[in-house]
Short mmCIF file of N, CA and C and ligand atoms in Angstrom, two decimals:
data_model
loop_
_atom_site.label_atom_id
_atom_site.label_comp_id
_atom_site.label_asym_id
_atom_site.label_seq_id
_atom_site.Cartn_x
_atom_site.Cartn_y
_atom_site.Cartn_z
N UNK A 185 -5.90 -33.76 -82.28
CA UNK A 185 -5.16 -35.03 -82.27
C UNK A 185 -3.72 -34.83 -81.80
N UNK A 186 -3.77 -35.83 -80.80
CA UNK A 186 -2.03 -35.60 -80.33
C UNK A 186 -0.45 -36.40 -81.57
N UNK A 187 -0.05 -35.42 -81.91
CA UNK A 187 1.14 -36.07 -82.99
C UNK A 187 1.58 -37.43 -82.22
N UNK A 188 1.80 -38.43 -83.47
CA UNK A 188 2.04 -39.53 -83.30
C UNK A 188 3.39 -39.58 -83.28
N UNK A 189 4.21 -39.53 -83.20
CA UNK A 189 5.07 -39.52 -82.49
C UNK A 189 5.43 -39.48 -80.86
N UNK A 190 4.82 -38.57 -81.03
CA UNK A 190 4.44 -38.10 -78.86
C UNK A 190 3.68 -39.70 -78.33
N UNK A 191 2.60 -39.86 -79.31
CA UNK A 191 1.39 -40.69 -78.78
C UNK A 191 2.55 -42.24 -78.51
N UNK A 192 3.10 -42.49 -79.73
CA UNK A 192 3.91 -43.58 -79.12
C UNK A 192 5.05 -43.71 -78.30
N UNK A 193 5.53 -42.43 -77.91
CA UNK A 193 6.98 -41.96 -76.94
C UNK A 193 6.08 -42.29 -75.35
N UNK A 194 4.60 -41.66 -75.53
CA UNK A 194 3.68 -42.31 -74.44
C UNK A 194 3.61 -43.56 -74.22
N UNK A 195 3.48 -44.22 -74.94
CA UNK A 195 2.62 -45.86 -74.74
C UNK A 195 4.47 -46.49 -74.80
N UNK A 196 5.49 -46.03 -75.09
CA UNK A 196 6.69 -46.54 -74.28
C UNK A 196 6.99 -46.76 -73.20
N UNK A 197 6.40 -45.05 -72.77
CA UNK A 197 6.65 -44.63 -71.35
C UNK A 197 5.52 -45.52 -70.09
N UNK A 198 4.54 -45.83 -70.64
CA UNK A 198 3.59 -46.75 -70.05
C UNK A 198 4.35 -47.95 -69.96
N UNK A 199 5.31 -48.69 -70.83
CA UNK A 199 5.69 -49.93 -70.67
C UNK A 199 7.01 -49.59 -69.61
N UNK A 200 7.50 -48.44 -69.43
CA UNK A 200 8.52 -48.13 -68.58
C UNK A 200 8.19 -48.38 -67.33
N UNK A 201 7.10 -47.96 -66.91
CA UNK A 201 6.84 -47.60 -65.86
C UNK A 201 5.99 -49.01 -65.57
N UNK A 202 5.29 -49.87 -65.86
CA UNK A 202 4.66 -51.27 -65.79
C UNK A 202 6.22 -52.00 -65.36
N UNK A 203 7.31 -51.74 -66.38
CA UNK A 203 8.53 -52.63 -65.97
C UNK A 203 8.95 -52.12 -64.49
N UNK A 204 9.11 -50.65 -64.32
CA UNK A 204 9.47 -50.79 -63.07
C UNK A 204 7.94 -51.32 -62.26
N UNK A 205 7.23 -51.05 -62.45
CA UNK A 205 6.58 -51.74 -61.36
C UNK A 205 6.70 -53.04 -60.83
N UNK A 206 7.14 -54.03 -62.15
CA UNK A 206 7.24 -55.49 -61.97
C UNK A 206 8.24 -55.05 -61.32
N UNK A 207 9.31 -54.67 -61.62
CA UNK A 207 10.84 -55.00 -60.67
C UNK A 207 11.06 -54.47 -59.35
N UNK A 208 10.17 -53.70 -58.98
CA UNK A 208 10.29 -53.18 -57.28
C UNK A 208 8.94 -54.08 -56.87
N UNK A 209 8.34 -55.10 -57.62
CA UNK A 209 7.79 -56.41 -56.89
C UNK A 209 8.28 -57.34 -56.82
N UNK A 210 9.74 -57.55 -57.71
CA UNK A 210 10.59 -58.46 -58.00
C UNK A 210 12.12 -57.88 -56.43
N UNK A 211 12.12 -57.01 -56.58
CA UNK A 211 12.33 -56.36 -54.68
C UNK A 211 11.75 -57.02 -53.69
N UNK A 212 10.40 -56.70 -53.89
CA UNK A 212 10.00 -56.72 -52.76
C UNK A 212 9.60 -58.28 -52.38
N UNK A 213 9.41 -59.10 -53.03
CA UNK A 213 9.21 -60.39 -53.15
C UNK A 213 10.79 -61.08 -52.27
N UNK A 214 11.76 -60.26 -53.32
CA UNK A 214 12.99 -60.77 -52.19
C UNK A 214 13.50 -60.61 -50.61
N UNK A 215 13.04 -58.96 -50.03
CA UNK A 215 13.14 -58.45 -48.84
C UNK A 215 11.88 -59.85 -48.61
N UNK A 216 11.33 -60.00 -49.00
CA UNK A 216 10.05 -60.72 -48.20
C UNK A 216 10.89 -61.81 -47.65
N UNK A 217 11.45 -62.85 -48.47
CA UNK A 217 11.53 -63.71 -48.39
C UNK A 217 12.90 -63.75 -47.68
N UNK A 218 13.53 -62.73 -47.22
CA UNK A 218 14.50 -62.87 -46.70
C UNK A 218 14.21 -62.16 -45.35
N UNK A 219 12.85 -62.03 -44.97
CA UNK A 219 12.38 -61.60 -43.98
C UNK A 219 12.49 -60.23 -43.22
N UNK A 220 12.95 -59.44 -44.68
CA UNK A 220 12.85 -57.74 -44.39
C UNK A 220 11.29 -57.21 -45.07
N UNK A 221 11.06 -57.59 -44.08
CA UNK A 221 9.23 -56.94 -44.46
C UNK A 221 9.20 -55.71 -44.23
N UNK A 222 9.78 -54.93 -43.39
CA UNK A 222 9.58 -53.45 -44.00
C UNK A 222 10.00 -52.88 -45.63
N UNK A 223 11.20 -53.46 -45.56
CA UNK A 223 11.71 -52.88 -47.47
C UNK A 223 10.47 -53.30 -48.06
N UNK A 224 10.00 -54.78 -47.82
CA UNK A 224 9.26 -55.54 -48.85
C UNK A 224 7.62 -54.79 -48.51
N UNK A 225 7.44 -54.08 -47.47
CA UNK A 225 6.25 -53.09 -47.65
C UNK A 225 6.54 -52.08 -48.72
N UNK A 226 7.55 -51.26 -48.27
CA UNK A 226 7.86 -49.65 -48.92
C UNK A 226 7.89 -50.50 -50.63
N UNK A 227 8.39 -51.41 -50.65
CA UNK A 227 8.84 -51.75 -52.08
C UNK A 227 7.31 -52.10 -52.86
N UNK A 228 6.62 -52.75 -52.40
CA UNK A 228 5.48 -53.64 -52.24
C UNK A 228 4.19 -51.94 -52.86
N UNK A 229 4.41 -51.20 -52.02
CA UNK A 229 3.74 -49.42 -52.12
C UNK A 229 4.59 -48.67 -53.14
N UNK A 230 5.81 -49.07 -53.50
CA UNK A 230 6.52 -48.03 -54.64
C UNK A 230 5.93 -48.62 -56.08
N UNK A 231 6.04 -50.30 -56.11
CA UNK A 231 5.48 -51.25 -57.37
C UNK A 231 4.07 -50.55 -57.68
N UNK A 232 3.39 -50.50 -56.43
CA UNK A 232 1.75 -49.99 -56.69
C UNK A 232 1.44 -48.27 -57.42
N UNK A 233 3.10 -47.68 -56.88
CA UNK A 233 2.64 -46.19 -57.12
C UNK A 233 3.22 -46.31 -58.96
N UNK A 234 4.58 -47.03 -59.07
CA UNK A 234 4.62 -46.81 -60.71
C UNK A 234 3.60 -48.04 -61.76
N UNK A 235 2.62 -48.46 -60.95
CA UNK A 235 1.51 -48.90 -61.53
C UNK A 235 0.34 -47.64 -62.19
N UNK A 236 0.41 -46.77 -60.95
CA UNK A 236 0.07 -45.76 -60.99
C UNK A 236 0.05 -44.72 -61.75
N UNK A 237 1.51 -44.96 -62.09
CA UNK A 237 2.22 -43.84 -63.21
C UNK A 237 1.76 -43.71 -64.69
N UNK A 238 1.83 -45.77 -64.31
CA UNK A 238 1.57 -45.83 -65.71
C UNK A 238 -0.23 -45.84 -66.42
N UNK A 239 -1.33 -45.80 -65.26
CA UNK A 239 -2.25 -45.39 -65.46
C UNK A 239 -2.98 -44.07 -65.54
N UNK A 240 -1.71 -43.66 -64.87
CA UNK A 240 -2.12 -42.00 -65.07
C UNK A 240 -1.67 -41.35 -67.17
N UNK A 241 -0.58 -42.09 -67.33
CA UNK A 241 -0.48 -41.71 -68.87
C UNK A 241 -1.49 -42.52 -69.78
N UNK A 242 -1.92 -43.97 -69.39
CA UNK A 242 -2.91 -44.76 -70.16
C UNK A 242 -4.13 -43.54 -69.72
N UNK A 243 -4.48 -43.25 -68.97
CA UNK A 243 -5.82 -42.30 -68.70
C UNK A 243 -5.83 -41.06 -70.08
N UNK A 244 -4.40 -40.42 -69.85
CA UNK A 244 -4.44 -39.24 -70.57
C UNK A 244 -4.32 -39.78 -72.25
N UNK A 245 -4.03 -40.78 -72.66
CA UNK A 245 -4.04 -41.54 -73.90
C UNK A 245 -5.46 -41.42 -74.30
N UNK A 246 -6.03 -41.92 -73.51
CA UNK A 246 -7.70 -42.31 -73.94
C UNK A 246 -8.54 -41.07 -73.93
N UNK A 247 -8.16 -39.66 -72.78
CA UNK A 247 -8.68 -38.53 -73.04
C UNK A 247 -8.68 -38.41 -74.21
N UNK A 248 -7.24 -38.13 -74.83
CA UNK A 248 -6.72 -37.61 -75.93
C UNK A 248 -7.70 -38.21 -76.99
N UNK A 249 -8.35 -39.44 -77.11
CA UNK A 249 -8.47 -40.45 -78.08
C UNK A 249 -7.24 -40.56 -78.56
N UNK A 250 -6.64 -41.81 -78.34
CA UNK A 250 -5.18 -41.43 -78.76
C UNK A 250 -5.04 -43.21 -78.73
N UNK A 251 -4.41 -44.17 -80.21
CA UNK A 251 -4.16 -45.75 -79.82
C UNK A 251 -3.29 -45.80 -78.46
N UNK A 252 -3.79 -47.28 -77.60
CA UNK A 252 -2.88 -47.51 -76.71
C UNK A 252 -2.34 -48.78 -77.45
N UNK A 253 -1.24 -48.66 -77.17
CA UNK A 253 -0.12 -49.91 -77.60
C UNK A 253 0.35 -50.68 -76.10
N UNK A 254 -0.10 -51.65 -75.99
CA UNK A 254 0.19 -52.64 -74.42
C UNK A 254 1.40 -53.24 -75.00
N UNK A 255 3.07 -52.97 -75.24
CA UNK A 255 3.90 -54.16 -75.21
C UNK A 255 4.27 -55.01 -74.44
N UNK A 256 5.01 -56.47 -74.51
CA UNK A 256 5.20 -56.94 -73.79
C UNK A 256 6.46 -56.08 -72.45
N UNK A 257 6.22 -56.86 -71.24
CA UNK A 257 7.30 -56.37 -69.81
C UNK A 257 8.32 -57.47 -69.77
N UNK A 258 9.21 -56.97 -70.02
CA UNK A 258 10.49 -57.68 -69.49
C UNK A 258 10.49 -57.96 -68.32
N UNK A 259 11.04 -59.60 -68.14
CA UNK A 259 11.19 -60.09 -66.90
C UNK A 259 11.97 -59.57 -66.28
N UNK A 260 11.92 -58.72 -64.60
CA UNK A 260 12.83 -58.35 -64.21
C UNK A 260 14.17 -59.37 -62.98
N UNK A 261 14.86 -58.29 -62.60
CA UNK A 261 15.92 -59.39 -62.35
C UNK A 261 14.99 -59.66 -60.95
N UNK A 262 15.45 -61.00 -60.31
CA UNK A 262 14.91 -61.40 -59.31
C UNK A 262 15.78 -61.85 -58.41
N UNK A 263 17.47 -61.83 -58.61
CA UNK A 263 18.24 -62.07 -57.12
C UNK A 263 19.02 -60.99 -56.91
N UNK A 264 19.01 -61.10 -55.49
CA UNK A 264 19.84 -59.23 -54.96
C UNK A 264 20.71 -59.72 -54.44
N UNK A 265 21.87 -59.07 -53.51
CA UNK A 265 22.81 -59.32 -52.65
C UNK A 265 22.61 -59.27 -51.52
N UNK A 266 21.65 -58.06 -51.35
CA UNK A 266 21.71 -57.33 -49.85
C UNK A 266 20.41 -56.41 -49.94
N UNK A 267 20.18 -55.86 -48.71
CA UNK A 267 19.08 -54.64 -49.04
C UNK A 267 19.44 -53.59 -49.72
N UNK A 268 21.41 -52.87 -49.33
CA UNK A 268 21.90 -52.16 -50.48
C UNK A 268 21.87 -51.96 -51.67
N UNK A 269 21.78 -53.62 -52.22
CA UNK A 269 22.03 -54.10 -54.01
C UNK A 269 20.26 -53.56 -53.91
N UNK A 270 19.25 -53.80 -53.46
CA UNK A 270 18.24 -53.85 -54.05
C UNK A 270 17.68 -52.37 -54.49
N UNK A 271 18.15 -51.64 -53.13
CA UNK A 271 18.14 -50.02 -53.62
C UNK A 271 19.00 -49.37 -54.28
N UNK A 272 19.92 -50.17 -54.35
CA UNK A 272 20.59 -49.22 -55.23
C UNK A 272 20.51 -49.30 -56.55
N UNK A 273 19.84 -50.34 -56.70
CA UNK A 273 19.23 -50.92 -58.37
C UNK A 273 18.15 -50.09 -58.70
N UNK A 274 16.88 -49.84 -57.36
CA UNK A 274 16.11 -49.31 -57.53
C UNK A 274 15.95 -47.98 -57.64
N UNK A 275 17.52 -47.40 -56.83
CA UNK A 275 18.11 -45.63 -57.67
C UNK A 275 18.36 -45.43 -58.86
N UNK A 276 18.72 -46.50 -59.46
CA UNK A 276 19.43 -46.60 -60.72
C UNK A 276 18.55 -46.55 -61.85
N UNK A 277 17.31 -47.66 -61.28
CA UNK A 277 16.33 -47.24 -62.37
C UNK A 277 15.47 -46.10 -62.42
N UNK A 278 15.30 -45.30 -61.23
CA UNK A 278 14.64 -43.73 -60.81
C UNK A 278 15.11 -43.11 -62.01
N UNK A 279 17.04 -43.39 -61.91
CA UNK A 279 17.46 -42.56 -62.65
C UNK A 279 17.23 -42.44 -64.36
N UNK A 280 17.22 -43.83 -64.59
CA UNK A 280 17.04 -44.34 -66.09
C UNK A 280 15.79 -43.74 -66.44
N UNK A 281 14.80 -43.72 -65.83
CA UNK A 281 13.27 -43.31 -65.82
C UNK A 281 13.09 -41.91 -65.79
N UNK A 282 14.04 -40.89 -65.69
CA UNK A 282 13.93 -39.67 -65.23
C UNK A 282 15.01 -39.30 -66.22
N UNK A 283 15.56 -39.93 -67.45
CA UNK A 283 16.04 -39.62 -68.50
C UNK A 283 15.15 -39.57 -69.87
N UNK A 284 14.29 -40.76 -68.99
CA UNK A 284 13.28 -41.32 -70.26
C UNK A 284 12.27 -40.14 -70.28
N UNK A 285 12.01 -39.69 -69.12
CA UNK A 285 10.99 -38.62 -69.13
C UNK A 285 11.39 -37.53 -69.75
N UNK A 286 12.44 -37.11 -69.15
CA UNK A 286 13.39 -35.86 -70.32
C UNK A 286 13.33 -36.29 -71.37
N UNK A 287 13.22 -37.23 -71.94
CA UNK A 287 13.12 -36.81 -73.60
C UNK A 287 11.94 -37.14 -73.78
N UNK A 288 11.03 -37.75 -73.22
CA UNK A 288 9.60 -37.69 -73.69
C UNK A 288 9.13 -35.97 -73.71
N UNK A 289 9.26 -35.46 -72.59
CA UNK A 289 9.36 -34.59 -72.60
C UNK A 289 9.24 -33.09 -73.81
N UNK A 290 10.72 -33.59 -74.02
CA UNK A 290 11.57 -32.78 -75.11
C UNK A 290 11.08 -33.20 -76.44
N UNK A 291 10.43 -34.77 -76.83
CA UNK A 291 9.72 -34.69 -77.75
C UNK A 291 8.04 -34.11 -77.92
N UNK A 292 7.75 -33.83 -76.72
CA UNK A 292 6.06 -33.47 -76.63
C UNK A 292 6.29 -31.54 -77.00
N UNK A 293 7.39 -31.19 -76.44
CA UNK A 293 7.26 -30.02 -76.77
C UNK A 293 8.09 -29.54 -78.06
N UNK A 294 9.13 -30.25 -78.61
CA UNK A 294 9.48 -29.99 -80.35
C UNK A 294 7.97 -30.60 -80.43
N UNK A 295 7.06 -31.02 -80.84
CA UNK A 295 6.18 -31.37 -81.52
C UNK A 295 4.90 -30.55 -81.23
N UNK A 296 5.13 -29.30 -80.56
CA UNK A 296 4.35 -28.72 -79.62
C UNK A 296 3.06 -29.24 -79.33
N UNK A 297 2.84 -30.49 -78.65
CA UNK A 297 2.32 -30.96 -77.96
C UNK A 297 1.80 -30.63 -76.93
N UNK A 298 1.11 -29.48 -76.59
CA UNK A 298 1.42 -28.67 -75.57
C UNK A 298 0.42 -29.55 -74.43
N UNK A 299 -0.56 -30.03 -74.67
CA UNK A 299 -1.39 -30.95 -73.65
C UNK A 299 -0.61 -31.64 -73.08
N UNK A 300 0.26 -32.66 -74.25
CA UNK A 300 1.47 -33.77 -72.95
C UNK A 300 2.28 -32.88 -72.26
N UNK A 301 2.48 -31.86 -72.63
CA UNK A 301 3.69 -31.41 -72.16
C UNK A 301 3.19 -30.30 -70.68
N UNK A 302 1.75 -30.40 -70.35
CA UNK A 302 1.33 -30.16 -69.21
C UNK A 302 1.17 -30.86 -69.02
N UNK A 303 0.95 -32.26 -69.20
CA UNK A 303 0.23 -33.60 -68.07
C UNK A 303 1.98 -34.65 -67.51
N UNK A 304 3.14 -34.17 -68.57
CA UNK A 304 4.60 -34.56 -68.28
C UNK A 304 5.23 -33.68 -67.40
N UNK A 305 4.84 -32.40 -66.76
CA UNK A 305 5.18 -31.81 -65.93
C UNK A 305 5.36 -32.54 -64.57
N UNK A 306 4.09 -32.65 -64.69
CA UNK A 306 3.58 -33.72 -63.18
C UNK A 306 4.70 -34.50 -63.03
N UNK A 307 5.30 -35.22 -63.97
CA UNK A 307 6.25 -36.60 -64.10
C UNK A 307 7.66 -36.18 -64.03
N UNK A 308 7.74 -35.16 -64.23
CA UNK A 308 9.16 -34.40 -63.93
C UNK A 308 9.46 -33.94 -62.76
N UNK A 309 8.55 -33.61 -62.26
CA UNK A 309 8.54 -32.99 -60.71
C UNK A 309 8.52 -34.22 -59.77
N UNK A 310 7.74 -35.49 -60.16
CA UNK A 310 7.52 -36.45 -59.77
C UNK A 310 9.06 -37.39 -59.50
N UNK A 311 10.03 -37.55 -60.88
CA UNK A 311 11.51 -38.27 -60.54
C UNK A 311 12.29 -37.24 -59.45
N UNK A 312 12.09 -35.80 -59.68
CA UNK A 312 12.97 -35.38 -58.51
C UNK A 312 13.21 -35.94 -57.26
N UNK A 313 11.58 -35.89 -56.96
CA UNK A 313 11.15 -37.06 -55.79
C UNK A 313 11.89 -37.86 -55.92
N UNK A 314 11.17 -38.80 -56.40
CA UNK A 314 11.84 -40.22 -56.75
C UNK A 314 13.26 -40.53 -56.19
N UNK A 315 14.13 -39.81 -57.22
CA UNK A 315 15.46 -39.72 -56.95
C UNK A 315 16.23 -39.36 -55.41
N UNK A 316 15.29 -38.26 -55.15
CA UNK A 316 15.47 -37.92 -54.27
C UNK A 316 15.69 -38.92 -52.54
N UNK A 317 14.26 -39.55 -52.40
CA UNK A 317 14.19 -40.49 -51.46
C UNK A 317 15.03 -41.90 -51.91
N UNK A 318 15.51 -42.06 -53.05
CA UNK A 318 15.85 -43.10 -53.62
C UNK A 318 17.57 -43.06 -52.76
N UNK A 319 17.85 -41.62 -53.32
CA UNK A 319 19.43 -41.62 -53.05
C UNK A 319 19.27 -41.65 -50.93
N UNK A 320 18.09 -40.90 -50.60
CA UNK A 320 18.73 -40.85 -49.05
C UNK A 320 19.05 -42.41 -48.69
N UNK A 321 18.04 -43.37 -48.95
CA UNK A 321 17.64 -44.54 -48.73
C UNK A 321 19.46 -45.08 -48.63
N UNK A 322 19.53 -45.15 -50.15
CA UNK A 322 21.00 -45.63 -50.69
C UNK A 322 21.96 -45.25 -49.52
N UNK A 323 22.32 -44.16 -49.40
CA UNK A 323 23.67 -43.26 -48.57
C UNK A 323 22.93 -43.83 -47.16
N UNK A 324 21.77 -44.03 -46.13
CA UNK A 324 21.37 -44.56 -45.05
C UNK A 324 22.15 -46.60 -45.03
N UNK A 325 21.86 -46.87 -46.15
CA UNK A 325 22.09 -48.12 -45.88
C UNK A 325 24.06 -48.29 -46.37
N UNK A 326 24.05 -47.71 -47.29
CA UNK A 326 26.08 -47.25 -47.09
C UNK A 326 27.00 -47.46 -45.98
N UNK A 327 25.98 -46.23 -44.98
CA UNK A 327 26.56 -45.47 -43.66
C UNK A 327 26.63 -46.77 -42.86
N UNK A 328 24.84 -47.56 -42.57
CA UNK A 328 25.12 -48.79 -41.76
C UNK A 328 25.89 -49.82 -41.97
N UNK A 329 26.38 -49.93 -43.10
CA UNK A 329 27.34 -51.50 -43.37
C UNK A 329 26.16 -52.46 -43.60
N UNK A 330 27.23 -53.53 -42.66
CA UNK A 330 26.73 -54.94 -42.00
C UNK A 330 26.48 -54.85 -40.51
N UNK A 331 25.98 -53.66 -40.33
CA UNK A 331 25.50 -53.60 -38.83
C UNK A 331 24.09 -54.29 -38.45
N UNK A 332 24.03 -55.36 -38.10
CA UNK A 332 22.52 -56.19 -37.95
C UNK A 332 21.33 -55.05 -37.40
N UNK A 333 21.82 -54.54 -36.05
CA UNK A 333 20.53 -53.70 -35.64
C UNK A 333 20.30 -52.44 -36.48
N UNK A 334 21.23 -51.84 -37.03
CA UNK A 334 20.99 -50.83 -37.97
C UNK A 334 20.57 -51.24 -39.01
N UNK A 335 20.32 -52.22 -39.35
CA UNK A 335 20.18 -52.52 -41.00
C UNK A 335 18.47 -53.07 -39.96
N UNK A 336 18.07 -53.82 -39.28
CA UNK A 336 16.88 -53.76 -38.74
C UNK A 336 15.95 -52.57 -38.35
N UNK A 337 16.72 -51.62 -37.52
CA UNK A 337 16.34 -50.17 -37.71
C UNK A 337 15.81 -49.64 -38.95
N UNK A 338 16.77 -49.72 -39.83
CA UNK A 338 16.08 -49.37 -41.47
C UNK A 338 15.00 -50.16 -41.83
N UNK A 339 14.91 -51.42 -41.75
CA UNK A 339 13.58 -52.42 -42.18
C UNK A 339 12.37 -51.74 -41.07
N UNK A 340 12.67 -51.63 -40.14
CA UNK A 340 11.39 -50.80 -39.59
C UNK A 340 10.99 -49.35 -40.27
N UNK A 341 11.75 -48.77 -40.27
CA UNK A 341 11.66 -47.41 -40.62
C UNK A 341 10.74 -47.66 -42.05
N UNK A 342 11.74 -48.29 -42.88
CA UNK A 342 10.78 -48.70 -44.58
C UNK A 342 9.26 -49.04 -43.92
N UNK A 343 9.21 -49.86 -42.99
CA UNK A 343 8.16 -50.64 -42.92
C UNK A 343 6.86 -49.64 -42.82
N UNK A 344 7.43 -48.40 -41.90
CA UNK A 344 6.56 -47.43 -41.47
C UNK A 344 5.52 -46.56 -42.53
N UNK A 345 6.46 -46.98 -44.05
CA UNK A 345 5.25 -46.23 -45.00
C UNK A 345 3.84 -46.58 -45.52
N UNK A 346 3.60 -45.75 -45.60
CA UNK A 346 1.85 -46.29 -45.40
C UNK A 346 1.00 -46.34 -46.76
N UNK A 347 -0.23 -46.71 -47.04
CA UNK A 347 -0.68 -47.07 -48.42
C UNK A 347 -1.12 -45.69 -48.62
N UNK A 348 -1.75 -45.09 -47.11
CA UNK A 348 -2.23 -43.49 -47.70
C UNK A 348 -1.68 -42.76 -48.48
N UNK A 349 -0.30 -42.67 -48.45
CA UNK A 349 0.87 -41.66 -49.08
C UNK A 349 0.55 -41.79 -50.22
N UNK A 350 1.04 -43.44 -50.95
CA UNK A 350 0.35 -43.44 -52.18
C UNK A 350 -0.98 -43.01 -52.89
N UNK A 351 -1.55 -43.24 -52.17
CA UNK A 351 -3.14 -42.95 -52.53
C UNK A 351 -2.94 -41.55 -52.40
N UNK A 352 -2.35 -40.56 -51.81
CA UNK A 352 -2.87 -39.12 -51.61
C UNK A 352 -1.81 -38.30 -53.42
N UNK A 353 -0.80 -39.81 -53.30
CA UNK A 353 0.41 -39.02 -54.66
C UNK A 353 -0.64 -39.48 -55.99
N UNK A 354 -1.17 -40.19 -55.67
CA UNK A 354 -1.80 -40.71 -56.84
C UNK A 354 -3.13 -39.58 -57.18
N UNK A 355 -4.27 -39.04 -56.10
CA UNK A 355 -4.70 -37.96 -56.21
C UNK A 355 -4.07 -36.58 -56.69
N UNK A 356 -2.85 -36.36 -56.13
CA UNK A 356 -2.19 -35.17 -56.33
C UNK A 356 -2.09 -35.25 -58.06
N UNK A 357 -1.69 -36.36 -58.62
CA UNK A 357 -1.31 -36.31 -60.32
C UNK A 357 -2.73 -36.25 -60.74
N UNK A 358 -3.98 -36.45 -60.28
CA UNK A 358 -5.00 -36.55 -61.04
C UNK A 358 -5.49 -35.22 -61.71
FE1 LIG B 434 7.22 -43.82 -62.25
FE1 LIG B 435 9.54 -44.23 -59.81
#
């Protein structure tokens, strides 16, 4: 039996990751409608991958036999400024999410938990990422300003990511 403590630091971390999913659809809904359909792809494929996230810990819950607790998702915010404001919100929460994991973390292994604390590996290695493409994104759209064709340049470029990627990150955690 996985200590209860861990088991519900999990089924948090499931509602973490469901919230970001709503809010990089609450993104991407806006690039849409403001007719940056590339962001509103990449954004549209990031919502789907921390859907992902959070089925990959509901999966390891139910291995475990372990209660799942579904709380409610906070409505996320739904007006941006710019394509800047939207990523840079969406760095911000990488980052918030990649604190949350550190201490999930740090509680799976004080509790020596040692099963979560191989299946939270994955998720640690996983925000580096995260963060990682999060910040180039950020500092790319900085550099352009209010440059119309550069800031179009970038909506293509976003646009270019593909559903495979996800699907192959989503295999890789399995
Ligand atoms: Fe995630
Ligand atoms: Fe994420």
């Amino acid at each position: 039996m996985v200590n209860q403590r861990v088991v519900e630091a999990i089924n948090r971390q499931i509602n973490s990751e469901l919230s970001a999913s709503y809010s990089y659809l609450a993104m991407s809904s806006w690039c849409e409608r403001q007719k940056f359909t590339g962001a509103a792809r990449w954004l549209r494929l990031q919502s789907q991958e921390e859907y992902l996230h959070a089925m990959k810990l509901l999966d390891f819950l139910l291995a475990r036999d372990c209660s799942v607790e579904l709380d409610a998702i906070e409505g996320p915010t739904m007006a941006f400024t710019s394509l800047l404001d939207v990523f840079e919100r969406g760095l911000a929460q990488e980052q918030e999410v990649s604190k949350q994991i550190d201490t999930l973390y740090e509680t799976a292994f004080t509790q020596k938990a040692f099963a979560a604390v191989a299946e939270l590996q994955w998720f640690l290695t996983e925000q580096v990422e995260e963060e990682k493409t999060g910040r180039e994104i950020v500092a790319k759209f900085r550099l352009i300003g209010n440059d119309p064709p550069s800031i179009l340049d970038m909506d293509r470029e976003l646009g270019a990511r593909t559903a495979i990627e996800v699907a192959a990150d989503a295999k890789a955690g399995n």
